[in-house]
Structure formats: C-alpha cells, structure tokens
Short mmCIF file of C-alpha atoms in Angstrom, two decimals:
data_model
loop_
_atom_site.label_atom_id
_atom_site.label_comp_id
_atom_site.label_asym_id
_atom_site.label_seq_id
_atom_site.Cartn_x
_atom_site.Cartn_y
_atom_site.Cartn_z
CA MET A 1 -80.25 60.05 -132.15
CA LYS A 2 -77.78 58.80 -129.65
CA VAL A 3 -78.39 55.25 -131.06
CA ILE A 4 -76.75 55.83 -134.23
CA PRO A 5 -73.23 56.30 -133.11
CA TYR A 6 -73.45 53.13 -131.08
CA LEU A 7 -74.82 51.20 -134.09
CA VAL A 8 -72.00 52.53 -136.24
CA THR A 9 -69.44 51.64 -133.65
CA ILE A 10 -71.04 48.06 -133.36
CA PHE A 11 -70.87 47.90 -137.24
CA LEU A 12 -67.40 48.91 -137.41
CA LEU A 13 -66.11 46.55 -134.76
CA THR A 14 -68.06 43.65 -136.42
CA ILE A 15 -66.09 44.41 -139.67
CA SER A 16 -62.89 44.59 -138.15
CA LEU A 17 -63.37 41.43 -136.34
CA ASN A 18 -64.57 39.71 -139.51
CA CYS A 19 -61.48 40.98 -141.34
CA ALA A 20 -59.03 40.02 -138.63
CA ALA A 21 -60.55 36.47 -138.46
CA GLN A 22 -59.89 35.96 -142.15
CA LEU A 23 -56.22 36.51 -141.95
CA SER A 24 -54.19 33.43 -142.04
CA PRO A 25 -51.61 32.64 -139.31
CA VAL A 26 -48.92 31.96 -141.87
CA PRO A 27 -45.62 33.49 -140.65
CA LYS A 28 -44.76 36.82 -142.52
CA SER A 29 -41.50 35.52 -143.59
CA TYR A 30 -40.33 32.00 -143.14
CA SER A 31 -37.32 29.91 -144.61
CA LEU A 32 -37.70 26.17 -144.95
CA THR A 33 -34.19 25.14 -145.93
CA THR A 34 -33.00 22.89 -143.13
CA PRO A 35 -34.50 20.21 -140.99
CA GLU A 36 -34.43 22.58 -137.96
CA ASP A 37 -36.38 25.01 -140.04
CA TYR A 38 -39.20 22.57 -140.43
CA ASN A 39 -39.27 21.90 -136.75
CA LYS A 40 -39.41 25.54 -135.90
CA TYR A 41 -42.57 26.16 -137.78
CA GLU A 42 -44.53 22.89 -136.47
CA LYS A 43 -46.79 25.10 -134.29
CA ASP A 44 -47.45 27.51 -137.14
CA VAL A 45 -48.41 24.64 -139.34
CA ILE A 46 -50.97 23.41 -136.80
CA ASN A 47 -52.29 26.87 -136.56
CA VAL A 48 -52.55 26.99 -140.37
CA ILE A 49 -54.35 23.63 -140.45
CA ASN A 50 -56.86 24.88 -137.93
CA TRP A 51 -57.36 28.13 -139.90
CA LEU A 52 -57.85 26.26 -143.18
CA GLU A 53 -60.52 24.03 -141.75
CA GLN A 54 -62.45 26.95 -140.38
CA THR A 55 -62.15 29.12 -143.48
CA PRO A 56 -64.46 28.76 -146.33
CA TRP A 57 -63.16 27.69 -149.61
CA ASN A 58 -64.55 30.77 -151.35
CA SER A 59 -62.61 33.21 -149.16
CA LYS A 60 -62.01 36.12 -151.50
CA ASN A 61 -58.91 37.62 -150.17
CA GLY A 62 -56.39 35.09 -151.09
CA GLU A 63 -55.59 34.19 -147.68
CA ARG A 64 -56.42 30.43 -148.33
CA GLN A 65 -53.96 30.28 -151.12
CA ILE A 66 -51.20 31.56 -149.00
CA ALA A 67 -51.92 29.15 -146.13
CA ASN A 68 -52.20 26.41 -148.63
CA SER A 69 -48.83 27.42 -150.18
CA PHE A 70 -47.10 27.53 -146.69
CA PHE A 71 -48.65 24.14 -145.73
CA LEU A 72 -47.53 22.57 -148.99
CA ALA A 73 -44.03 23.89 -148.78
CA TRP A 74 -43.68 22.69 -145.16
CA MET A 75 -45.18 19.17 -146.01
CA SER A 76 -42.88 18.83 -149.14
CA GLY A 77 -39.74 18.98 -147.14
CA SER A 78 -40.70 18.02 -143.65
CA PRO A 79 -38.28 15.43 -142.25
CA THR A 80 -40.87 14.26 -139.58
CA VAL A 81 -44.05 14.06 -141.44
CA THR A 82 -44.75 11.91 -144.61
CA ILE A 83 -48.18 11.55 -145.95
CA GLU A 84 -49.24 8.71 -148.13
CA LEU A 85 -51.79 9.68 -150.61
CA GLY A 86 -52.16 6.49 -152.65
CA ASP A 87 -55.40 5.27 -151.23
CA LYS A 88 -57.95 4.67 -153.99
CA ILE A 89 -60.95 6.13 -152.16
CA LEU A 90 -58.72 9.28 -151.37
CA MET A 91 -57.82 9.60 -155.09
CA GLU A 92 -61.48 9.44 -155.88
CA ILE A 93 -62.43 12.22 -153.30
CA MET A 94 -59.77 14.39 -154.62
CA GLU A 95 -61.16 14.35 -158.08
CA LYS A 96 -64.58 15.68 -157.05
CA ASN A 97 -63.38 18.11 -154.27
CA LYS A 98 -59.77 18.94 -154.84
CA GLU A 99 -59.60 21.19 -151.71
CA LEU A 100 -60.44 18.14 -149.43
CA THR A 101 -56.94 17.08 -150.30
CA PHE A 102 -55.64 19.79 -147.94
CA SER A 103 -58.14 18.68 -145.35
CA TYR A 104 -56.90 15.10 -145.44
CA MET A 105 -53.12 16.07 -145.32
CA GLY A 106 -53.97 18.73 -142.53
CA GLY A 107 -55.77 16.12 -140.27
CA TYR A 108 -52.92 13.52 -140.97
CA ALA A 109 -50.26 15.96 -140.33
CA LYS A 110 -51.73 17.38 -137.25
CA TYR A 111 -52.25 13.90 -135.82
CA ALA A 112 -48.58 13.04 -136.64
CA LEU A 113 -47.14 16.22 -135.00
CA GLN A 114 -49.41 16.08 -132.02
CA SER A 115 -49.12 12.31 -131.12
CA ARG A 116 -45.57 11.56 -131.80
CA THR A 117 -43.31 10.44 -129.10
CA ASP A 118 -40.98 8.39 -131.13
CA LYS A 119 -40.96 6.80 -134.66
CA THR A 120 -41.83 3.35 -133.48
CA SER A 121 -45.19 4.41 -131.89
CA PHE A 122 -46.65 6.13 -134.93
CA ASP A 123 -49.80 4.54 -135.95
CA ILE A 124 -50.40 5.23 -139.84
CA ASN A 125 -54.09 4.08 -139.38
CA LYS A 126 -54.69 6.61 -136.85
CA ALA A 127 -53.21 9.28 -138.92
CA LYS A 128 -55.32 8.19 -141.86
CA LEU A 129 -58.37 8.27 -139.51
CA ALA A 130 -57.65 11.80 -138.47
CA GLY A 131 -57.31 12.63 -142.15
CA PHE A 132 -60.54 11.16 -143.03
CA LYS A 133 -62.33 12.66 -140.07
CA ALA A 134 -60.97 16.09 -141.46
CA ILE A 135 -62.39 15.46 -144.77
CA ILE A 136 -65.73 14.50 -143.38
CA SER A 137 -65.86 17.62 -141.15
CA LYS A 138 -64.90 19.88 -144.01
CA TYR A 139 -67.39 18.34 -146.37
CA ASN A 140 -70.15 18.75 -143.98
CA SER A 141 -69.36 22.46 -143.21
CA GLU A 142 -68.48 23.63 -146.81
CA LYS A 143 -71.46 25.03 -148.86
CA LYS A 144 -69.43 25.08 -152.07
CA ARG A 145 -68.64 21.62 -152.32
CA SER A 146 -69.70 18.78 -155.05
CA LYS A 147 -71.68 15.92 -153.88
CA ASP A 148 -69.49 12.81 -153.10
CA LYS A 149 -70.76 9.44 -152.25
CA ASN A 150 -67.44 8.26 -150.92
CA VAL A 151 -67.32 10.96 -148.26
CA GLU A 152 -70.92 10.26 -147.39
CA MET A 153 -70.01 6.60 -147.03
CA LEU A 154 -67.04 7.62 -144.72
CA ALA A 155 -69.39 9.97 -142.75
CA GLU A 156 -71.85 7.02 -142.24
CA LEU A 157 -69.12 4.76 -141.09
CA ASP A 158 -67.80 7.37 -138.71
CA SER A 159 -71.23 8.01 -137.25
CA GLU A 160 -71.71 4.29 -136.77
CA GLY A 161 -68.21 4.09 -135.06
CA LYS A 162 -66.91 1.85 -137.88
CA LEU A 163 -64.56 4.17 -139.61
CA GLU A 164 -61.50 3.07 -137.90
CA ASN A 165 -62.16 -0.61 -138.48
CA TRP A 166 -62.70 0.13 -141.89
CA ILE A 167 -59.37 1.82 -142.38
CA ALA A 168 -57.55 -1.06 -140.84
CA THR A 169 -59.36 -3.66 -142.90
CA GLU A 170 -60.44 -2.17 -146.24
CA LEU A 171 -57.37 0.20 -146.80
CA GLY A 172 -55.08 -2.71 -145.76
CA LYS A 173 -56.14 -4.79 -148.71
CA LYS A 174 -54.23 -3.00 -151.39
#
C-alpha cells in the first residue's frame, strides 16, 4: 500500500509539469508604443517564437492565441524587423495551413534578431531560409495540419541541401 502515495505524487507532478509547460512566455503586462519598447521585448519575442514552435496548434488553454497576439503586436510595430510575405509559394501555404504563417514569421524574425549586427549585413535570403525551415519543422511535427505539396517540396529541397539555392534563384524571379 505504500506504492499508492508515490504513484499519486508522480501523477500530480506530471500534471503540474505539463500545465506549466503549456503557459506561454508572453510578458504579463507589456506596452508597445515607443521604439524602445519593441527593443526591450526582443528576448521575450524569441522565447514566444520558440514556445509557439513547440506547442501544438490544438492547445486548448488559449495560450497560443495570447502568444500569437503578442507576437503580431510586436511584429506590426517593430522598428528593426520587417517581414515580406508576398512570395507566391508562401501565400499558397498560408491558404492550406494558416498557422504556418506564424512559423514563417517566427523563423524569419528570430533570424533577423539573432543575426543582425548592422543593417547592411542583413541577408533577406537567409531570413527567408529560416522562415521556410520553421514552416517545414512545424509542418512535420503538427498532427492537425492539412497535407500541402508546397511544404513537402520545400522539405525535399531542404533534405537535398538545395533549399537555400532555390530561395536565391526561384524566389528572386518575381
């Protein structure tokens, strides 16, 4: 009978760890009004991006929506990160799996924040590469996604080591 208290303790610890892991890292109260505000939250944005990539779309506690809202609010006013969403393939992917838009923007923004040293050294193709790799990763890990031949083509290019070249050549043909 001494086993039961241990099992109950393990069960309760498992539940509490699972609940804690699902809470998003969005700051409890934040203000995004001045350029300094956006800079102040850059680490939080990276944490939110990482959390969104690890959290399934069908999370029932509403934390994904809170994280998405914070990320969109930050992206819409950020003086340092601007994302171009006009690529045809990206638009087609967004039609099938709208949530992958956040993956693309997250990968792109994370690259932009972590690799910038000055504005002249920013490589838009590497930012797009990070965005597309984030799409591939989330697509492959997400159970509730719609099948998408575009993402599967990108994944194949990536596995062959050709994705970066494809971005530089095919997306450059606009």
